[in-house]
Coordinates of C-alpha atoms in Angstrom, one line a residue:
X128 CA 113.7 131.7 112.7
X129 CA 110.7 133.4 114.3
X130 CA 111.1 136.8 115.8
X131 CA 109.3 139.3 118.0
X132 CA 111.9 142.0 117.0
X133 CA 110.0 145.1 116.0
X134 CA 111.8 147.1 113.3
X135 CA 111.7 150.0 110.8
X136 CA 113.4 149.0 107.6
X137 CA 114.5 152.1 105.7
X138 CA 115.4 151.3 102.1
X139 CA 117.5 153.9 100.3
X140 CA 117.4 153.4 96.5
X141 CA 113.8 152.2 96.8
X142 CA 113.2 152.1 93.1
X143 CA 116.5 150.6 92.1
X144 CA 117.1 147.3 90.5
X145 CA 118.6 145.7 93.6
X146 CA 115.6 146.7 95.7
X147 CA 113.1 145.3 93.1
X148 CA 114.9 142.0 92.3
X149 CA 116.3 141.0 95.7
X150 CA 115.6 143.1 98.8
X151 CA 111.8 143.6 98.6
X152 CA 111.2 140.0 97.3
X153 CA 113.3 138.7 100.3
X154 CA 111.3 140.8 102.7
X155 CA 108.0 139.5 101.1
X156 CA 109.1 135.9 101.5
X157 CA 109.9 136.5 105.2
X158 CA 106.5 138.2 105.6
X159 CA 104.6 135.4 103.7
X160 CA 106.2 132.7 105.8
X161 CA 104.6 134.1 108.9
X162 CA 106.3 134.7 112.2
X163 CA 109.6 135.8 110.7
X164 CA 108.8 139.5 110.7
X165 CA 107.1 141.2 113.6
X166 CA 103.6 142.3 112.8
X167 CA 104.5 145.8 113.8
X168 CA 107.5 146.0 111.4
X169 CA 107.5 148.7 108.8
X170 CA 109.3 149.1 105.4
X171 CA 110.0 152.7 104.5
X172 CA 111.2 153.2 100.9
X173 CA 113.2 156.3 100.2
X174 CA 112.8 157.5 96.6
X175 CA 112.6 160.7 94.6
X176 CA 111.1 159.9 91.3
X177 CA 107.6 158.8 92.3
X178 CA 104.7 161.1 93.1
X179 CA 103.3 159.4 96.2
X180 CA 102.8 156.2 98.1
X181 CA 100.1 155.0 95.8
X182 CA 102.3 155.4 92.7
X183 CA 105.2 153.6 94.6
X184 CA 103.0 150.7 95.5
X185 CA 102.0 150.4 91.8
X186 CA 105.7 150.4 90.9
X187 CA 106.3 147.6 93.5
X188 CA 103.4 145.6 92.2
X189 CA 104.8 145.8 88.6
X190 CA 108.5 145.4 89.3
X191 CA 108.7 143.3 92.5
X192 CA 105.9 140.8 92.1
X193 CA 107.5 138.9 89.2
X194 CA 110.5 138.2 91.5
X195 CA 108.5 137.7 94.7
X196 CA 107.8 134.0 94.7
X197 CA 108.8 131.0 92.7
X198 CA 105.5 129.3 93.2
X199 CA 103.2 132.3 92.6
X200 CA 102.1 135.1 94.9
X201 CA 99.3 134.6 97.4
X202 CA 97.2 137.8 96.9
X203 CA 96.2 138.0 100.6
X204 CA 99.8 137.8 101.7
X205 CA 100.8 140.3 99.0
X206 CA 98.2 142.8 100.1
X207 CA 99.2 142.6 103.7
X208 CA 102.8 143.0 102.7
X209 CA 102.1 146.2 100.8
X210 CA 100.4 147.5 103.9
X211 CA 103.8 147.4 105.6
X212 CA 105.3 149.8 103.0
X213 CA 105.5 153.6 103.4
X214 CA 107.2 156.1 101.1
X215 CA 109.4 159.1 102.0
X216 CA 110.4 161.4 99.1
X217 CA 113.7 163.1 99.7
X218 CA 116.7 164.2 97.7
X219 CA 119.7 162.2 98.9
X220 CA 121.9 165.1 97.8
X221 CA 120.2 167.5 100.1
X222 CA 121.0 166.8 103.8
X223 CA 118.2 169.1 104.9
X224 CA 115.6 166.7 103.4
X225 CA 116.6 164.1 106.0
X226 CA 114.5 165.9 108.6
X227 CA 111.5 164.7 106.7
X228 CA 112.7 161.1 107.1
X229 CA 113.3 161.6 110.8
X230 CA 109.8 163.0 111.2
X231 CA 108.2 160.1 109.2
X232 CA 109.9 157.3 111.2
X233 CA 110.3 158.8 114.7
X234 CA 107.2 157.2 116.1
X235 CA 107.7 153.8 114.3
X236 CA 108.7 151.0 116.6
X237 CA 111.8 149.0 117.2
X238 CA 115.3 148.9 115.8
X239 CA 116.0 151.0 112.7
X240 CA 117.7 149.4 109.8
X241 CA 119.1 151.6 107.1
X242 CA 119.8 149.6 103.9
X243 CA 122.0 151.6 101.4
X244 CA 121.1 150.1 98.1
X245 CA 122.8 153.0 96.3
X246 CA 126.1 153.7 94.7
X247 CA 129.1 153.8 97.1
X248 CA 129.6 157.5 96.5
X249 CA 126.4 158.1 98.5
X250 CA 127.4 156.0 101.5
X251 CA 129.2 158.7 103.4
X252 CA 126.8 161.6 102.6
X253 CA 123.8 159.5 103.7
X254 CA 125.5 158.5 106.9
X255 CA 126.4 162.1 107.7
X256 CA 122.9 163.2 106.9
X257 CA 121.4 160.5 109.2
X258 CA 123.7 161.6 112.0
X259 CA 122.8 165.3 111.5
X260 CA 119.1 164.5 112.3
X261 CA 119.9 162.0 115.2
X262 CA 119.1 158.8 113.3
X263 CA 122.4 157.0 114.0
X264 CA 121.2 155.7 117.4
X265 CA 119.3 152.5 117.9
X266 CA 120.1 151.8 114.3
X267 CA 121.9 149.3 112.0
X268 CA 123.3 150.2 108.6
X269 CA 123.7 147.8 105.7
X270 CA 126.4 148.6 103.1
X271 CA 126.3 146.9 99.7
X272 CA 129.5 146.2 97.7
X273 CA 131.6 147.6 96.2
X274 CA 133.0 149.4 99.3
X275 CA 135.7 151.4 97.7
X276 CA 137.9 151.1 94.6
X277 CA 141.1 150.1 96.5
X278 CA 142.4 149.8 100.0
X279 CA 142.8 153.6 100.4
X280 CA 139.2 154.4 99.3
X281 CA 137.8 151.5 101.2
X282 CA 139.5 152.8 104.4
X283 CA 138.2 156.3 103.7
X284 CA 134.6 155.0 103.5
X285 CA 135.0 152.8 106.6
X286 CA 136.6 155.6 108.5
X287 CA 133.8 158.0 107.7
X288 CA 131.0 155.5 108.4
X289 CA 132.9 154.4 111.6
X290 CA 132.8 158.0 112.9
X291 CA 129.0 157.8 112.9
X292 CA 128.1 154.1 113.5
X293 CA 130.0 151.7 115.8
X294 CA 131.4 148.6 114.1
X295 CA 128.7 146.4 115.7
X296 CA 126.1 148.6 113.9
X297 CA 127.7 148.1 110.5
X298 CA 126.6 145.2 108.3
X299 CA 128.7 144.8 105.2
X300 CA 126.7 142.4 103.1
X301 CA 128.0 139.6 100.9
X302 CA 125.1 137.6 99.7
X303 CA 127.1 134.5 98.9
X304 CA 127.7 134.0 102.6
X305 CA 123.9 133.7 103.1
X306 CA 123.5 130.8 100.6
X307 CA 122.2 127.5 102.1
X308 CA 125.1 125.3 100.8
X309 CA 127.6 127.6 102.4
X310 CA 125.8 127.2 105.7
X311 CA 125.7 123.5 105.2
X312 CA 129.4 123.4 104.5
X313 CA 129.9 124.7 108.0
X314 CA 127.5 122.1 109.3
X315 CA 129.3 119.3 107.4
X316 CA 132.7 120.3 108.6
X317 CA 132.1 121.2 112.2
X318 CA 129.1 119.0 113.0
X319 CA 130.4 115.7 111.7
X320 CA 133.5 113.7 112.6
X321 CA 133.7 112.3 109.0
X322 CA 135.0 115.4 107.2
X323 CA 137.1 117.4 109.6
X324 CA 140.0 114.9 109.8
X325 CA 140.2 114.9 105.9
X326 CA 140.0 118.7 105.6
X327 CA 143.7 119.3 105.4
X328 CA 146.8 119.1 103.1
X329 CA 147.4 115.4 103.7
X330 CA 144.1 114.5 102.1
X331 CA 143.1 117.4 99.9
X332 CA 144.9 117.7 96.5
X333 CA 143.3 121.0 95.3
X334 CA 140.2 123.2 95.7
X335 CA 138.4 125.1 93.0
X336 CA 136.0 128.0 93.5
X337 CA 134.1 129.3 90.5
X338 CA 131.5 132.0 90.0
X339 CA 130.6 132.1 86.3
X340 CA 128.0 134.3 84.6
X341 CA 126.3 134.1 81.2
X342 CA 125.4 137.7 81.4
X343 CA 127.6 140.5 80.2
X344 CA 127.8 144.0 81.7
X345 CA 124.2 144.7 80.7
X346 CA 123.4 148.4 81.6
X347 CA 126.4 148.7 84.0
X348 CA 129.0 149.4 81.4
X349 CA 130.1 152.7 82.9
X350 CA 130.4 151.2 86.4
X351 CA 132.0 147.9 85.3
X352 CA 134.6 149.5 83.0
X353 CA 136.0 151.3 86.0
X354 CA 135.8 148.2 88.2
X355 CA 136.6 144.9 86.5
X356 CA 136.2 141.4 87.7
X357 CA 139.0 141.4 90.2
X358 CA 137.4 144.2 92.2
X359 CA 133.8 143.2 91.5
X360 CA 134.0 139.5 92.4
X361 CA 137.4 138.3 93.7
X362 CA 138.1 140.9 96.4
X363 CA 134.8 140.1 98.1
X364 CA 132.8 137.0 97.0
X365 CA 135.5 134.6 96.0
X366 CA 137.9 135.5 98.9
X367 CA 135.0 135.2 101.4
X368 CA 134.1 131.8 100.1
X369 CA 137.8 130.8 100.3
X370 CA 137.9 131.9 103.9
X371 CA 134.8 129.9 104.7
X372 CA 136.2 126.8 103.1
X373 CA 139.7 127.1 104.7
X374 CA 138.9 128.5 108.2
X375 CA 139.8 126.6 111.4
X376 CA 136.9 125.4 113.6
X377 CA 135.6 128.5 115.5
X378 CA 135.2 128.4 119.3
X379 CA 131.4 128.9 118.7
X380 CA 129.2 130.3 115.9
X381 CA 128.9 133.7 117.4
X382 CA 129.9 136.6 115.1
X383 CA 133.4 137.4 116.3
X384 CA 134.5 133.7 116.6
X385 CA 133.5 133.0 113.0
X386 CA 135.0 136.2 111.6
X387 CA 138.2 135.8 113.6
X388 CA 138.8 132.5 111.9
X389 CA 138.1 133.9 108.4
X390 CA 140.4 136.8 109.1
X391 CA 143.2 134.4 110.0
X392 CA 142.8 132.7 106.5
X393 CA 142.9 136.1 104.7
X394 CA 146.0 137.1 106.6
X395 CA 147.6 133.8 105.7
X396 CA 147.2 134.2 102.0
X397 CA 150.6 133.9 100.3
X398 CA 151.5 137.4 98.9
X399 CA 151.5 137.6 95.1
X400 CA 155.0 138.3 93.8
X401 CA 154.6 140.9 91.0
X402 CA 157.2 139.0 88.9
X403 CA 155.1 135.8 89.2
X404 CA 151.7 137.2 88.4
X405 CA 151.9 135.9 84.8
X406 CA 152.1 132.3 86.3
X407 CA 149.4 132.5 88.9
X408 CA 146.9 135.0 87.5
X409 CA 145.0 135.1 84.2
X410 CA 142.9 138.0 83.1
X411 CA 140.6 137.9 80.1
X412 CA 138.1 140.0 78.2
X413 CA 135.2 138.6 76.2
X414 CA 134.8 139.1 72.5
X415 CA 131.7 138.5 70.4
X416 CA 130.3 135.0 70.5
X417 CA 127.2 132.8 70.8
X418 CA 125.4 131.9 74.1
X419 CA 122.4 129.5 73.9
X420 CA 122.0 130.2 70.2
X421 CA 122.0 134.0 70.6
X422 CA 124.8 136.2 69.2
X423 CA 126.3 138.5 71.8
X424 CA 128.6 141.5 71.3
X425 CA 132.2 142.0 72.4
X426 CA 132.8 143.7 75.7
X427 CA 134.5 146.7 74.0
X428 CA 131.3 147.4 72.1
X429 CA 129.0 147.4 75.1
X430 CA 127.2 150.6 76.0
X431 CA 129.3 152.7 78.4
X432 CA 132.6 150.8 77.7
X433 CA 135.6 152.5 76.2
X434 CA 136.4 150.9 72.8
X435 CA 140.1 150.5 73.8
X436 CA 139.2 149.2 77.3
X437 CA 141.7 147.0 79.1
X438 CA 139.3 146.1 81.9
X439 CA 139.2 142.4 82.7
X440 CA 135.9 140.5 82.5
X441 CA 137.5 137.2 83.5
X442 CA 140.0 136.3 86.3
X443 CA 141.6 133.0 87.2
X444 CA 144.0 132.8 90.1
X445 CA 146.2 130.2 91.8
X446 CA 146.1 131.0 95.5
X447 CA 148.1 129.5 98.4
X448 CA 147.5 129.6 102.1
X449 CA 150.6 129.7 104.3
X450 CA 149.6 127.7 107.4
X451 CA 149.9 124.2 108.6
X452 CA 146.5 123.0 107.4
X453 CA 146.8 124.1 103.8
X454 CA 150.5 124.6 103.0
X455 CA 151.1 123.4 99.4
X456 CA 147.5 123.0 98.5
X457 CA 146.6 125.1 95.5
X458 CA 143.2 127.0 95.6
X459 CA 142.1 127.9 92.1
X460 CA 139.7 130.8 91.9
X461 CA 137.8 131.8 88.7
X462 CA 135.1 134.2 87.8
X463 CA 133.9 135.8 84.5
X464 CA 131.2 137.2 82.4
X465 CA 129.8 135.8 79.2
X466 CA 130.9 132.3 80.1
X467 CA 129.4 129.1 78.9
X468 CA 127.0 128.7 81.9
X469 CA 125.8 130.4 85.0
X470 CA 127.2 128.4 87.9
X471 CA 128.8 129.0 91.3
X472 CA 130.4 126.1 93.0
X473 CA 133.2 124.9 95.3
X474 CA 135.0 121.7 94.3
X475 CA 137.2 119.9 96.9
X476 CA 139.4 117.4 95.2
X477 CA 140.7 114.7 97.6
X478 CA 143.8 112.8 96.9
X479 CA 143.7 109.5 95.2
X480 CA 144.3 106.3 97.1
X481 CA 148.0 105.7 97.6
X482 CA 147.8 102.2 96.2
X483 CA 145.0 100.6 94.3
X484 CA 144.3 96.9 94.9
X485 CA 141.3 97.3 92.5
X486 CA 143.3 98.3 89.4
X487 CA 143.9 101.6 87.6
X488 CA 140.2 102.4 87.5
X489 CA 140.4 103.2 91.2
X490 CA 142.7 106.1 90.4
X491 CA 140.3 107.6 87.9
X492 CA 139.3 111.2 87.9
X493 CA 135.8 112.0 89.1
X494 CA 136.0 110.2 92.4
X495 CA 137.1 111.4 95.9
X496 CA 135.5 114.8 95.4
X497 CA 133.0 117.0 97.2
X498 CA 131.1 119.5 95.0
X499 CA 129.1 122.3 96.7
X500 CA 126.9 123.9 94.1
X501 CA 125.7 127.4 95.1
X502 CA 123.8 128.2 92.0
X503 CA 121.6 127.7 90.0
X504 CA 120.6 124.5 91.9
X505 CA 121.9 124.4 95.5
X506 CA 123.2 121.0 96.2
X507 CA 126.1 119.2 97.9
X508 CA 127.4 116.0 96.3
X509 CA 130.1 113.6 97.5
X510 CA 131.6 111.7 94.6
X511 CA 133.2 108.3 95.2
X512 CA 133.7 105.0 93.3
X513 CA 131.4 102.0 93.4
X514 CA 131.4 98.6 91.6
X515 CA 129.3 98.4 88.5
X516 CA 126.8 95.6 88.5
X517 CA 127.9 92.5 86.6
X518 CA 131.0 90.4 86.1
X519 CA 134.4 91.8 87.1
X520 CA 135.6 94.6 89.3
X521 CA 134.6 97.5 87.1
X522 CA 134.3 100.8 89.0
X523 CA 132.2 103.8 88.2
X524 CA 131.9 107.3 89.7
X525 CA 128.8 107.7 91.8
X526 CA 127.7 110.4 94.2
X527 CA 125.9 110.8 97.5
X528 CA 123.5 113.6 97.3
X529 CA 122.5 115.9 100.1
X530 CA 119.0 116.6 98.8
X531 CA 117.5 119.2 101.2
X532 CA 114.0 118.8 100.0
X533 CA 113.9 115.1 100.9
X534 CA 114.9 115.6 104.5
X535 CA 113.3 119.0 105.3
X536 CA 109.8 120.1 104.6
X537 CA 110.8 123.8 104.8
X538 CA 111.7 125.5 101.6
X539 CA 115.3 126.7 101.3
X540 CA 115.7 130.2 102.3
X541 CA 117.1 132.6 99.8
X542 CA 120.4 134.3 100.7
X543 CA 119.0 137.8 101.0
X544 CA 116.1 136.6 103.1
X545 CA 118.4 135.0 105.6
X546 CA 120.8 138.0 105.7
X547 CA 118.0 140.6 106.1
X548 CA 116.5 138.6 109.0
X549 CA 120.0 138.5 110.5
X550 CA 120.2 142.3 110.3
X551 CA 116.8 142.8 111.9
X552 CA 117.7 140.4 114.7
X553 CA 121.3 141.7 115.2
X554 CA 123.3 138.7 114.0
X555 CA 126.6 139.7 112.5
X556 CA 128.3 136.3 111.8
X557 CA 127.5 136.3 108.1
X558 CA 128.6 139.9 107.5
X559 CA 132.1 141.1 106.7
X560 CA 134.1 142.8 109.4
X561 CA 136.3 145.8 108.6
X562 CA 139.5 144.0 109.2
X563 CA 138.5 141.1 106.9
X564 CA 137.8 143.6 104.1
X565 CA 141.2 145.4 104.7
X566 CA 143.0 142.0 104.5
X567 CA 141.3 141.1 101.2
X568 CA 142.1 144.5 99.7
X569 CA 145.7 144.3 100.9
X570 CA 146.2 140.9 99.1
X571 CA 144.4 142.0 95.9
X572 CA 146.2 145.3 95.4
X573 CA 149.5 144.0 94.1
X574 CA 147.6 142.3 91.2
X575 CA 145.6 145.4 90.5
X576 CA 148.8 147.5 90.5
X577 CA 150.7 145.2 88.2
X578 CA 147.8 144.9 85.7
X579 CA 147.4 148.7 85.7
X580 CA 151.1 149.2 84.9
X581 CA 151.3 146.4 82.4
X582 CA 151.2 147.1 78.6
X583 CA 149.8 143.6 78.0
X584 CA 146.1 143.5 77.2
X585 CA 143.7 140.9 78.8
X586 CA 143.6 137.6 76.9
X587 CA 140.6 137.4 74.6
X588 CA 138.0 134.7 74.8
X589 CA 134.8 134.1 72.8
X590 CA 131.6 134.7 74.6
X591 CA 129.9 131.4 75.4
X592 CA 133.2 129.6 76.3
X593 CA 134.9 129.0 79.6
X594 CA 137.4 131.8 79.3
X595 CA 141.0 132.1 78.0
X596 CA 142.9 128.9 77.3
X597 CA 145.6 130.2 79.7
X598 CA 143.2 129.5 82.6
X599 CA 143.2 125.8 81.7
X600 CA 146.9 125.8 81.1
X601 CA 147.5 127.1 84.6
X602 CA 145.7 124.1 86.1
X603 CA 147.4 121.7 83.7
X604 CA 150.7 122.7 85.2
X605 CA 149.5 121.2 88.4
X606 CA 148.2 118.0 86.8
X607 CA 144.5 119.0 87.1
X608 CA 141.7 120.7 85.2
X609 CA 138.5 122.6 85.8
X610 CA 135.6 120.5 86.7
X611 CA 133.7 120.9 83.4
X612 CA 136.8 120.0 81.3
X613 CA 136.9 116.6 83.0
X614 CA 133.5 115.8 81.5

């Protein structure tokens, strides 16, 4: 993925946690690899609470370097990377300060990328201030989630940003779409005749998509208590992964072809009947518990959280898609904090054979399954049955492993690295289009409204478990279980 595209990458929130842990490390990896970033490309950090460039580079050295490379940092590459970085000190709340940013970057080469690693309340003021000093031309703008609190607020942000930047200039980022196994899912489906004929209701029994976290709300209690898991994870990450899994083959891999097909999936989601929410949606909130031998507090006692909070930290949903390919196939979505493990995966359960000439063991669970693991270890495994060595026809579950490191010498690219390179090079396919976002909010809102009006509290679950028992009961009604319960 080499490029000659010259660029000026302006990073708002240059001292923030996201910039330190994800954005700058991703840019360093692209720099270190050689050829991915044009030599003339510049990184301009916008920050307020550092004295000068020297102090900022010390901050980067201290806070970014630990995240910059899994195999250690090459000092020569690190030094040359730091040489790309400039600092502009401005107050984001003062539009007049943006003239200083304009003056600092006006002679820098190439496309301008404005990455808003800030709270969403600053998105619109920053865009207005950029336009006021003429910086909305020859530019791309990257918006982090959450983009709004509901459909109305999301539309308000999109309307305001859309008055300043054209839709093709706006990159709404969802880093799960940049993960290597998600890209390989597209390759498996649309590049091989083996899978596509099976990717439909006749052969797929159910699909599970899980994003589980061991961490709690950490220092984000104030934010999270006004957001909750449904807004924070389901409306964006989980529904985007569902759309990728369920989409029809696009005409090509250009940005609009891919996003058109995802949009069709989101618009085909069966609306949630408010009277049926108790059957198809489970919300939970973690209580105190033990994770890896360490006692952790209850959500309601976390800093910034209201003691009587009814905010959900866990969501499990049964979702249906009303189209010919997927009619009748349940999609089970799940996400939560303080769960038993940190894992993100997609599990495609194929139907059992209609008649087994090999005995009951050929109908056993654990076979006829594709597992796409997104984190922590990115793998794709196809589970099937094979005969065990020895006498008799005894079957065991085995798997075929797509081990990337055995076939490709190149290291797997981190999600943020891929997505930032796509922004610099003007590739929109892995970013969320406005109509996709609106369709997701429109589907989620009835659940949000019903939970807001309900007097029922989220179901409790102990930290370090897999969530409320009701989430398992929901799957049991369909004759299945979550993947970890099978083991």
